mmCIF file of N, CA, C and O in Angstrom:
data_model
loop_
_atom_site.group_PDB
_atom_site.id
_atom_site.type_symbol
_atom_site.label_atom_id
_atom_site.label_comp_id
_atom_site.label_asym_id
_atom_site.label_seq_id
_atom_site.Cartn_x
_atom_site.Cartn_y
_atom_site.Cartn_z
ATOM 1 N N UNK A 85 -27.962 -21.757 -14.620
ATOM 2 C CA UNK A 85 -26.635 -21.936 -14.081
ATOM 3 C C UNK A 85 -26.178 -20.607 -13.463
ATOM 4 O O UNK A 85 -26.208 -19.566 -14.102
ATOM 5 N N UNK A 86 -25.717 -20.662 -12.229
ATOM 6 C CA UNK A 86 -25.267 -19.465 -11.521
ATOM 7 C C UNK A 86 -23.853 -19.081 -11.957
ATOM 8 O O UNK A 86 -23.033 -19.929 -12.269
ATOM 9 N N UNK A 87 -23.615 -17.795 -11.976
ATOM 10 C CA UNK A 87 -22.279 -17.297 -12.295
ATOM 11 C C UNK A 87 -21.442 -17.358 -11.033
ATOM 12 O O UNK A 87 -21.859 -16.891 -9.973
ATOM 13 N N UNK A 88 -20.273 -17.933 -11.161
ATOM 14 C CA UNK A 88 -19.361 -18.031 -10.026
ATOM 15 C C UNK A 88 -18.344 -16.891 -10.097
ATOM 16 O O UNK A 88 -17.720 -16.679 -11.134
ATOM 17 N N UNK A 89 -18.228 -16.142 -9.017
ATOM 18 C CA UNK A 89 -17.284 -15.028 -8.986
ATOM 19 C C UNK A 89 -16.258 -15.239 -7.884
ATOM 20 O O UNK A 89 -16.474 -16.014 -6.963
ATOM 21 N N UNK A 90 -15.169 -14.528 -8.011
ATOM 22 C CA UNK A 90 -14.124 -14.560 -7.000
ATOM 23 C C UNK A 90 -13.763 -13.127 -6.653
ATOM 24 O O UNK A 90 -13.797 -12.255 -7.524
ATOM 25 N N UNK A 91 -13.393 -12.881 -5.397
ATOM 26 C CA UNK A 91 -13.000 -11.517 -5.041
ATOM 27 C C UNK A 91 -11.756 -11.091 -5.814
ATOM 28 O O UNK A 91 -10.872 -11.898 -6.081
ATOM 29 N N UNK A 92 -11.711 -9.806 -6.175
ATOM 30 C CA UNK A 92 -10.575 -9.262 -6.903
ATOM 31 C C UNK A 92 -9.683 -8.531 -5.918
ATOM 32 O O UNK A 92 -10.152 -7.777 -5.076
ATOM 33 N N UNK A 93 -8.388 -8.742 -6.001
ATOM 34 C CA UNK A 93 -7.429 -8.107 -5.112
ATOM 35 C C UNK A 93 -6.439 -7.321 -5.955
ATOM 36 O O UNK A 93 -5.668 -7.893 -6.723
ATOM 37 N N UNK A 94 -6.472 -5.988 -5.812
ATOM 38 C CA UNK A 94 -5.575 -5.130 -6.589
ATOM 39 C C UNK A 94 -4.111 -5.467 -6.342
ATOM 40 O O UNK A 94 -3.265 -5.242 -7.209
ATOM 41 N N UNK A 95 -3.784 -6.030 -5.173
ATOM 42 C CA UNK A 95 -2.397 -6.370 -4.858
ATOM 43 C C UNK A 95 -1.811 -7.349 -5.878
ATOM 44 O O UNK A 95 -0.605 -7.375 -6.091
ATOM 45 N N UNK A 96 -2.660 -8.122 -6.523
ATOM 46 C CA UNK A 96 -2.187 -9.112 -7.487
ATOM 47 C C UNK A 96 -1.743 -8.497 -8.811
ATOM 48 O O UNK A 96 -1.053 -9.146 -9.588
ATOM 49 N N UNK A 97 -2.129 -7.253 -9.080
ATOM 50 C CA UNK A 97 -1.790 -6.642 -10.376
ATOM 51 C C UNK A 97 -0.880 -5.420 -10.250
ATOM 52 O O UNK A 97 -0.535 -4.805 -11.253
ATOM 53 N N UNK A 98 -0.495 -5.072 -9.050
ATOM 54 C CA UNK A 98 0.415 -3.939 -8.850
ATOM 55 C C UNK A 98 1.840 -4.459 -8.897
ATOM 56 O O UNK A 98 2.468 -4.732 -7.887
ATOM 57 N N UNK A 99 2.366 -4.594 -10.106
ATOM 58 C CA UNK A 99 3.654 -5.255 -10.301
ATOM 59 C C UNK A 99 4.826 -4.322 -10.553
ATOM 60 O O UNK A 99 5.971 -4.725 -10.415
ATOM 61 N N UNK A 100 4.568 -3.092 -10.967
ATOM 62 C CA UNK A 100 5.659 -2.180 -11.301
ATOM 63 C C UNK A 100 5.541 -0.894 -10.482
ATOM 64 O O UNK A 100 4.452 -0.548 -10.022
ATOM 65 N N UNK A 101 6.644 -0.175 -10.334
ATOM 66 C CA UNK A 101 6.558 1.122 -9.653
ATOM 67 C C UNK A 101 5.559 2.067 -10.325
ATOM 68 O O UNK A 101 4.869 2.822 -9.647
ATOM 69 N N UNK A 102 5.438 2.013 -11.647
ATOM 70 C CA UNK A 102 4.476 2.872 -12.353
ATOM 71 C C UNK A 102 3.047 2.505 -11.970
ATOM 72 O O UNK A 102 2.205 3.393 -11.754
ATOM 73 N N UNK A 103 2.746 1.205 -11.872
ATOM 74 C CA UNK A 103 1.419 0.754 -11.435
ATOM 75 C C UNK A 103 1.133 1.245 -10.023
ATOM 76 O O UNK A 103 0.046 1.741 -9.730
ATOM 77 N N UNK A 104 2.113 1.084 -9.146
ATOM 78 C CA UNK A 104 1.966 1.477 -7.743
ATOM 79 C C UNK A 104 1.755 2.983 -7.639
ATOM 80 O O UNK A 104 0.866 3.444 -6.923
ATOM 81 N N UNK A 105 2.541 3.757 -8.365
ATOM 82 C CA UNK A 105 2.428 5.215 -8.324
ATOM 83 C C UNK A 105 1.046 5.666 -8.797
ATOM 84 O O UNK A 105 0.415 6.523 -8.165
ATOM 85 N N UNK A 106 0.556 5.100 -9.885
ATOM 86 C CA UNK A 106 -0.762 5.483 -10.406
ATOM 87 C C UNK A 106 -1.866 5.111 -9.417
ATOM 88 O O UNK A 106 -2.800 5.891 -9.192
ATOM 89 N N UNK A 107 -1.756 3.944 -8.816
ATOM 90 C CA UNK A 107 -2.749 3.478 -7.848
ATOM 91 C C UNK A 107 -2.781 4.402 -6.634
ATOM 92 O O UNK A 107 -3.847 4.869 -6.220
ATOM 93 N N UNK A 108 -1.622 4.699 -6.058
ATOM 94 C CA UNK A 108 -1.564 5.570 -4.886
ATOM 95 C C UNK A 108 -1.982 6.998 -5.221
ATOM 96 O O UNK A 108 -2.663 7.652 -4.420
ATOM 97 N N UNK A 109 -1.589 7.485 -6.380
ATOM 98 C CA UNK A 109 -1.939 8.849 -6.778
ATOM 99 C C UNK A 109 -3.449 9.037 -6.808
ATOM 100 O O UNK A 109 -3.961 10.084 -6.401
ATOM 101 N N UNK A 110 -4.173 8.041 -7.263
ATOM 102 C CA UNK A 110 -5.630 8.109 -7.309
ATOM 103 C C UNK A 110 -6.204 8.317 -5.912
ATOM 104 O O UNK A 110 -7.089 9.151 -5.713
ATOM 105 N N UNK A 111 -5.693 7.569 -4.938
ATOM 106 C CA UNK A 111 -6.199 7.690 -3.572
ATOM 107 C C UNK A 111 -5.725 8.968 -2.886
ATOM 108 O O UNK A 111 -6.461 9.584 -2.122
ATOM 109 N N UNK A 112 -4.491 9.377 -3.157
ATOM 110 C CA UNK A 112 -3.960 10.590 -2.530
ATOM 111 C C UNK A 112 -4.657 11.839 -3.052
ATOM 112 O O UNK A 112 -4.723 12.847 -2.358
ATOM 113 N N UNK A 113 -5.183 11.777 -4.257
ATOM 114 C CA UNK A 113 -5.838 12.944 -4.851
ATOM 115 C C UNK A 113 -7.080 13.364 -4.078
ATOM 116 O O UNK A 113 -7.271 14.536 -3.792
ATOM 117 N N UNK A 114 -7.933 12.410 -3.727
ATOM 118 C CA UNK A 114 -9.165 12.798 -3.030
ATOM 119 C C UNK A 114 -9.701 11.727 -2.085
ATOM 120 O O UNK A 114 -10.875 11.762 -1.725
ATOM 121 N N UNK A 115 -8.855 10.796 -1.671
ATOM 122 C CA UNK A 115 -9.300 9.746 -0.758
ATOM 123 C C UNK A 115 -9.287 10.202 0.693
ATOM 124 O O UNK A 115 -8.577 11.138 1.062
ATOM 125 N N UNK A 116 -10.071 9.520 1.506
ATOM 126 C CA UNK A 116 -10.054 9.769 2.939
ATOM 127 C C UNK A 116 -8.811 9.114 3.537
ATOM 128 O O UNK A 116 -8.136 8.322 2.875
ATOM 129 N N UNK A 117 -8.535 9.426 4.791
ATOM 130 C CA UNK A 117 -7.387 8.814 5.462
ATOM 131 C C UNK A 117 -7.518 7.296 5.458
ATOM 132 O O UNK A 117 -6.543 6.592 5.180
ATOM 133 N N UNK A 118 -8.704 6.793 5.720
ATOM 134 C CA UNK A 118 -8.923 5.344 5.749
ATOM 135 C C UNK A 118 -8.691 4.722 4.376
ATOM 136 O O UNK A 118 -8.105 3.648 4.256
ATOM 137 N N UNK A 119 -9.139 5.404 3.330
ATOM 138 C CA UNK A 119 -8.943 4.885 1.973
ATOM 139 C C UNK A 119 -7.464 4.874 1.594
ATOM 140 O O UNK A 119 -6.988 3.919 0.975
ATOM 141 N N UNK A 120 -6.747 5.922 1.967
ATOM 142 C CA UNK A 120 -5.312 5.974 1.673
ATOM 143 C C UNK A 120 -4.580 4.869 2.424
ATOM 144 O O UNK A 120 -3.705 4.199 1.869
ATOM 145 N N UNK A 121 -4.949 4.639 3.687
ATOM 146 C CA UNK A 121 -4.318 3.558 4.456
ATOM 147 C C UNK A 121 -4.594 2.202 3.824
ATOM 148 O O UNK A 121 -3.710 1.354 3.742
ATOM 149 N N UNK A 122 -5.829 1.981 3.356
ATOM 150 C CA UNK A 122 -6.158 0.717 2.693
ATOM 151 C C UNK A 122 -5.362 0.567 1.404
ATOM 152 O O UNK A 122 -4.885 -0.530 1.077
ATOM 153 N N UNK A 123 -5.190 1.666 0.668
ATOM 154 C CA UNK A 123 -4.400 1.618 -0.563
ATOM 155 C C UNK A 123 -2.939 1.292 -0.251
ATOM 156 O O UNK A 123 -2.319 0.485 -0.942
ATOM 157 N N UNK A 124 -2.400 1.902 0.794
ATOM 158 C CA UNK A 124 -1.017 1.601 1.196
ATOM 159 C C UNK A 124 -0.884 0.150 1.625
ATOM 160 O O UNK A 124 0.112 -0.511 1.321
ATOM 161 N N UNK A 125 -1.881 -0.368 2.317
ATOM 162 C CA UNK A 125 -1.883 -1.774 2.729
ATOM 163 C C UNK A 125 -1.879 -2.672 1.495
ATOM 164 O O UNK A 125 -1.117 -3.640 1.420
ATOM 165 N N UNK A 126 -2.703 -2.344 0.520
ATOM 166 C CA UNK A 126 -2.771 -3.133 -0.716
ATOM 167 C C UNK A 126 -1.430 -3.127 -1.441
ATOM 168 O O UNK A 126 -0.941 -4.169 -1.879
ATOM 169 N N UNK A 127 -0.825 -1.952 -1.532
ATOM 170 C CA UNK A 127 0.469 -1.834 -2.206
ATOM 171 C C UNK A 127 1.536 -2.615 -1.449
ATOM 172 O O UNK A 127 2.354 -3.313 -2.058
ATOM 173 N N UNK A 128 1.526 -2.529 -0.129
ATOM 174 C CA UNK A 128 2.499 -3.278 0.678
ATOM 175 C C UNK A 128 2.318 -4.780 0.463
ATOM 176 O O UNK A 128 3.302 -5.513 0.313
ATOM 177 N N UNK A 129 1.077 -5.244 0.415
ATOM 178 C CA UNK A 129 0.828 -6.667 0.183
ATOM 179 C C UNK A 129 1.264 -7.094 -1.212
ATOM 180 O O UNK A 129 1.671 -8.234 -1.425
ATOM 181 N N UNK A 130 1.205 -6.169 -2.176
ATOM 182 C CA UNK A 130 1.621 -6.519 -3.545
ATOM 183 C C UNK A 130 3.100 -6.876 -3.585
ATOM 184 O O UNK A 130 3.534 -7.694 -4.383
ATOM 185 N N UNK A 131 3.880 -6.260 -2.730
ATOM 186 C CA UNK A 131 5.326 -6.533 -2.645
ATOM 187 C C UNK A 131 5.595 -7.748 -1.768
ATOM 188 O O UNK A 131 6.579 -8.437 -1.947
ATOM 189 N N UNK A 132 4.702 -7.974 -0.803
ATOM 190 C CA UNK A 132 4.891 -9.026 0.187
ATOM 191 C C UNK A 132 5.380 -8.392 1.475
ATOM 192 O O UNK A 132 6.413 -7.713 1.479
ATOM 193 N N UNK A 133 4.625 -8.565 2.545
ATOM 194 C CA UNK A 133 4.969 -7.908 3.814
ATOM 195 C C UNK A 133 6.323 -8.364 4.339
ATOM 196 O O UNK A 133 7.078 -7.547 4.866
ATOM 197 N N UNK A 134 6.656 -9.622 4.183
ATOM 198 C CA UNK A 134 7.954 -10.099 4.667
ATOM 199 C C UNK A 134 9.103 -9.452 3.903
ATOM 200 O O UNK A 134 10.083 -9.002 4.487
ATOM 201 N N UNK A 135 8.975 -9.394 2.578
ATOM 202 C CA UNK A 135 10.009 -8.763 1.759
ATOM 203 C C UNK A 135 10.115 -7.278 2.075
ATOM 204 O O UNK A 135 11.220 -6.731 2.179
ATOM 205 N N UNK A 136 8.977 -6.639 2.248
ATOM 206 C CA UNK A 136 8.971 -5.214 2.569
ATOM 207 C C UNK A 136 9.594 -4.961 3.939
ATOM 208 O O UNK A 136 10.351 -4.006 4.117
ATOM 209 N N UNK A 137 9.313 -5.835 4.885
ATOM 210 C CA UNK A 137 9.901 -5.715 6.221
ATOM 211 C C UNK A 137 11.423 -5.811 6.141
ATOM 212 O O UNK A 137 12.138 -5.018 6.762
ATOM 213 N N UNK A 138 11.929 -6.769 5.364
ATOM 214 C CA UNK A 138 13.386 -6.914 5.203
ATOM 215 C C UNK A 138 13.997 -5.669 4.574
ATOM 216 O O UNK A 138 15.030 -5.178 5.014
ATOM 217 N N UNK A 139 13.368 -5.148 3.530
ATOM 218 C CA UNK A 139 13.931 -4.007 2.805
ATOM 219 C C UNK A 139 13.879 -2.704 3.596
ATOM 220 O O UNK A 139 14.737 -1.845 3.410
ATOM 221 N N UNK A 140 12.866 -2.566 4.448
ATOM 222 C CA UNK A 140 12.706 -1.308 5.192
ATOM 223 C C UNK A 140 13.317 -1.357 6.583
ATOM 224 O O UNK A 140 13.538 -0.314 7.186
ATOM 225 N N UNK A 141 13.536 -2.567 7.100
ATOM 226 C CA UNK A 141 14.002 -2.693 8.480
ATOM 227 C C UNK A 141 12.885 -2.479 9.489
ATOM 228 O O UNK A 141 13.142 -2.270 10.666
ATOM 229 N N UNK A 142 11.650 -2.547 9.034
ATOM 230 C CA UNK A 142 10.472 -2.395 9.895
ATOM 231 C C UNK A 142 9.825 -3.774 10.004
ATOM 232 O O UNK A 142 9.672 -4.463 8.999
ATOM 233 N N UNK A 143 9.431 -4.170 11.203
ATOM 234 C CA UNK A 143 8.849 -5.505 11.377
ATOM 235 C C UNK A 143 7.532 -5.644 10.612
ATOM 236 O O UNK A 143 6.822 -4.661 10.378
ATOM 237 N N UNK A 144 7.222 -6.875 10.225
ATOM 238 C CA UNK A 144 5.956 -7.157 9.545
ATOM 239 C C UNK A 144 4.781 -6.674 10.377
ATOM 240 O O UNK A 144 3.839 -6.085 9.869
ATOM 241 N N UNK A 145 4.835 -6.959 11.681
ATOM 242 C CA UNK A 145 3.743 -6.586 12.573
ATOM 243 C C UNK A 145 3.550 -5.072 12.581
ATOM 244 O O UNK A 145 2.426 -4.573 12.564
ATOM 245 N N UNK A 146 4.660 -4.328 12.601
ATOM 246 C CA UNK A 146 4.578 -2.862 12.600
ATOM 247 C C UNK A 146 4.003 -2.353 11.276
ATOM 248 O O UNK A 146 3.237 -1.380 11.264
ATOM 249 N N UNK A 147 4.339 -3.015 10.173
ATOM 250 C CA UNK A 147 3.792 -2.619 8.882
ATOM 251 C C UNK A 147 2.291 -2.869 8.833
ATOM 252 O O UNK A 147 1.528 -2.006 8.383
ATOM 253 N N UNK A 148 1.870 -4.054 9.283
ATOM 254 C CA UNK A 148 0.437 -4.349 9.309
ATOM 255 C C UNK A 148 -0.302 -3.328 10.171
ATOM 256 O O UNK A 148 -1.361 -2.831 9.799
ATOM 257 N N UNK A 149 0.254 -2.995 11.316
ATOM 258 C CA UNK A 149 -0.379 -2.040 12.224
ATOM 259 C C UNK A 149 -0.415 -0.642 11.603
ATOM 260 O O UNK A 149 -1.439 0.041 11.650
ATOM 261 N N UNK A 150 0.697 -0.211 11.010
ATOM 262 C CA UNK A 150 0.772 1.129 10.427
ATOM 263 C C UNK A 150 -0.248 1.327 9.314
ATOM 264 O O UNK A 150 -0.829 2.409 9.185
ATOM 265 N N UNK A 151 -0.486 0.287 8.514
ATOM 266 C CA UNK A 151 -1.376 0.412 7.367
ATOM 267 C C UNK A 151 -2.746 -0.236 7.583
ATOM 268 O O UNK A 151 -3.473 -0.477 6.629
ATOM 269 N N UNK A 152 -3.104 -0.471 8.843
ATOM 270 C CA UNK A 152 -4.442 -0.977 9.155
ATOM 271 C C UNK A 152 -5.432 0.186 9.098
ATOM 272 O O UNK A 152 -5.044 1.358 8.995
ATOM 273 N N UNK A 153 -6.716 -0.119 9.181
ATOM 274 C CA UNK A 153 -7.743 0.928 9.131
ATOM 275 C C UNK A 153 -7.556 1.972 10.227
ATOM 276 O O UNK A 153 -7.901 3.130 10.041
ATOM 277 N N UNK A 154 -7.018 1.582 11.361
ATOM 278 C CA UNK A 154 -6.791 2.512 12.465
ATOM 279 C C UNK A 154 -5.334 2.928 12.576
ATOM 280 O O UNK A 154 -4.930 3.532 13.560
ATOM 281 N N UNK A 155 -4.542 2.597 11.569
ATOM 282 C CA UNK A 155 -3.116 2.898 11.603
ATOM 283 C C UNK A 155 -2.840 4.383 11.445
ATOM 284 O O UNK A 155 -3.690 5.159 11.013
ATOM 285 N N UNK A 156 -1.630 4.740 11.810
ATOM 286 C CA UNK A 156 -1.180 6.118 11.670
ATOM 287 C C UNK A 156 0.335 6.076 11.470
ATOM 288 O O UNK A 156 1.094 6.374 12.385
ATOM 289 N N UNK A 157 0.768 5.699 10.253
ATOM 290 C CA UNK A 157 2.215 5.537 10.023
ATOM 291 C C UNK A 157 2.956 6.863 10.180
ATOM 292 O O UNK A 157 2.439 7.914 9.837
ATOM 293 N N UNK A 158 4.159 6.759 10.697
ATOM 294 C CA UNK A 158 4.998 7.951 10.795
ATOM 295 C C UNK A 158 5.493 8.313 9.400
ATOM 296 O O UNK A 158 5.459 7.479 8.476
ATOM 297 N N UNK A 159 5.979 9.522 9.264
ATOM 298 C CA UNK A 159 6.543 9.940 7.989
ATOM 299 C C UNK A 159 7.738 9.064 7.633
ATOM 300 O O UNK A 159 7.910 8.674 6.471
ATOM 301 N N UNK A 160 8.541 8.703 8.627
ATOM 302 C CA UNK A 160 9.694 7.829 8.396
ATOM 303 C C UNK A 160 9.247 6.488 7.829
ATOM 304 O O UNK A 160 9.814 6.000 6.844
ATOM 305 N N UNK A 161 8.216 5.894 8.405
ATOM 306 C CA UNK A 161 7.692 4.610 7.917
ATOM 307 C C UNK A 161 7.202 4.757 6.487
ATOM 308 O O UNK A 161 7.529 3.946 5.616
ATOM 309 N N UNK A 162 6.426 5.791 6.239
ATOM 310 C CA UNK A 162 5.882 6.014 4.905
ATOM 311 C C UNK A 162 6.995 6.167 3.866
ATOM 312 O O UNK A 162 6.971 5.520 2.817
ATOM 313 N N UNK A 163 7.996 6.980 4.169
ATOM 314 C CA UNK A 163 9.082 7.204 3.219
ATOM 315 C C UNK A 163 9.913 5.943 2.974
ATOM 316 O O UNK A 163 10.292 5.651 1.837
ATOM 317 N N UNK A 164 10.175 5.184 4.023
ATOM 318 C CA UNK A 164 10.947 3.944 3.863
ATOM 319 C C UNK A 164 10.195 2.933 3.012
ATOM 320 O O UNK A 164 10.778 2.253 2.152
ATOM 321 N N UNK A 165 8.892 2.836 3.222
ATOM 322 C CA UNK A 165 8.077 1.906 2.445
ATOM 323 C C UNK A 165 8.011 2.355 0.986
ATOM 324 O O UNK A 165 8.198 1.542 0.073
ATOM 325 N N UNK A 166 7.751 3.629 0.763
ATOM 326 C CA UNK A 166 7.667 4.114 -0.617
ATOM 327 C C UNK A 166 8.983 3.905 -1.354
ATOM 328 O O UNK A 166 8.988 3.493 -2.520
ATOM 329 N N UNK A 167 10.114 4.164 -0.688
ATOM 330 C CA UNK A 167 11.433 3.941 -1.300
ATOM 331 C C UNK A 167 11.601 2.468 -1.677
ATOM 332 O O UNK A 167 12.080 2.144 -2.773
ATOM 333 N N UNK A 168 11.213 1.584 -0.772
ATOM 334 C CA UNK A 168 11.343 0.152 -1.037
ATOM 335 C C UNK A 168 10.451 -0.299 -2.198
ATOM 336 O O UNK A 168 10.764 -1.265 -2.891
ATOM 337 N N UNK A 169 9.356 0.409 -2.406
ATOM 338 C CA UNK A 169 8.442 0.092 -3.500
ATOM 339 C C UNK A 169 8.868 0.719 -4.823
ATOM 340 O O UNK A 169 8.271 0.463 -5.868
ATOM 341 N N UNK A 170 9.899 1.564 -4.772
ATOM 342 C CA UNK A 170 10.386 2.197 -5.992
ATOM 343 C C UNK A 170 9.606 3.421 -6.409
ATOM 344 O O UNK A 170 9.640 3.808 -7.585
ATOM 345 N N UNK A 171 8.875 4.033 -5.474
ATOM 346 C CA UNK A 171 8.116 5.250 -5.762
ATOM 347 C C UNK A 171 8.495 6.329 -4.757
ATOM 348 O O UNK A 171 9.167 6.057 -3.773
ATOM 349 N N UNK A 172 8.065 7.553 -5.015
ATOM 350 C CA UNK A 172 8.357 8.639 -4.090
ATOM 351 C C UNK A 172 7.128 9.505 -3.915
ATOM 352 O O UNK A 172 6.241 9.524 -4.757
ATOM 353 N N UNK A 173 7.113 10.244 -2.840
ATOM 354 C CA UNK A 173 6.046 11.180 -2.545
ATOM 355 C C UNK A 173 6.390 12.506 -3.188
ATOM 356 O O UNK A 173 7.534 12.957 -3.112
ATOM 357 N N UNK A 174 5.441 13.131 -3.867
ATOM 358 C CA UNK A 174 5.671 14.413 -4.527
ATOM 359 C C UNK A 174 4.505 15.338 -4.238
ATOM 360 O O UNK A 174 3.392 14.894 -3.953
ATOM 361 N N UNK A 175 4.754 16.625 -4.325
ATOM 362 C CA UNK A 175 3.730 17.640 -4.121
ATOM 363 C C UNK A 175 3.593 18.428 -5.413
ATOM 364 O O UNK A 175 4.589 18.768 -6.045
ATOM 365 N N UNK A 176 2.371 18.712 -5.805
ATOM 366 C CA UNK A 176 2.136 19.474 -7.035
ATOM 367 C C UNK A 176 1.076 20.541 -6.771
ATOM 368 O O UNK A 176 0.184 20.344 -5.953
ATOM 369 N N UNK A 177 1.202 21.659 -7.460
ATOM 370 C CA UNK A 177 0.207 22.733 -7.331
ATOM 371 C C UNK A 177 -0.899 22.505 -8.327
ATOM 372 O O UNK A 177 -0.735 21.898 -9.352
#
């Protein structure tokens, strides 16, 4: 009998700001730009792109584009999204 598997999507388990912060922190620590963008996309999907668009005032299409593999979100976009997710960007030595 073959084992049946299903793809796992981290967006389904990122339910709290603490979960989101820990997930993003892992990628920001040593991830590539593409990996960080994918992580931001996953986090945005965990909230729901439509809900995130309403809360940030940024269109769904612009959010998808900003956090795509070839995206390049502005600092304003990044900060608005992080605020809507209940997390913040911090710098540490």
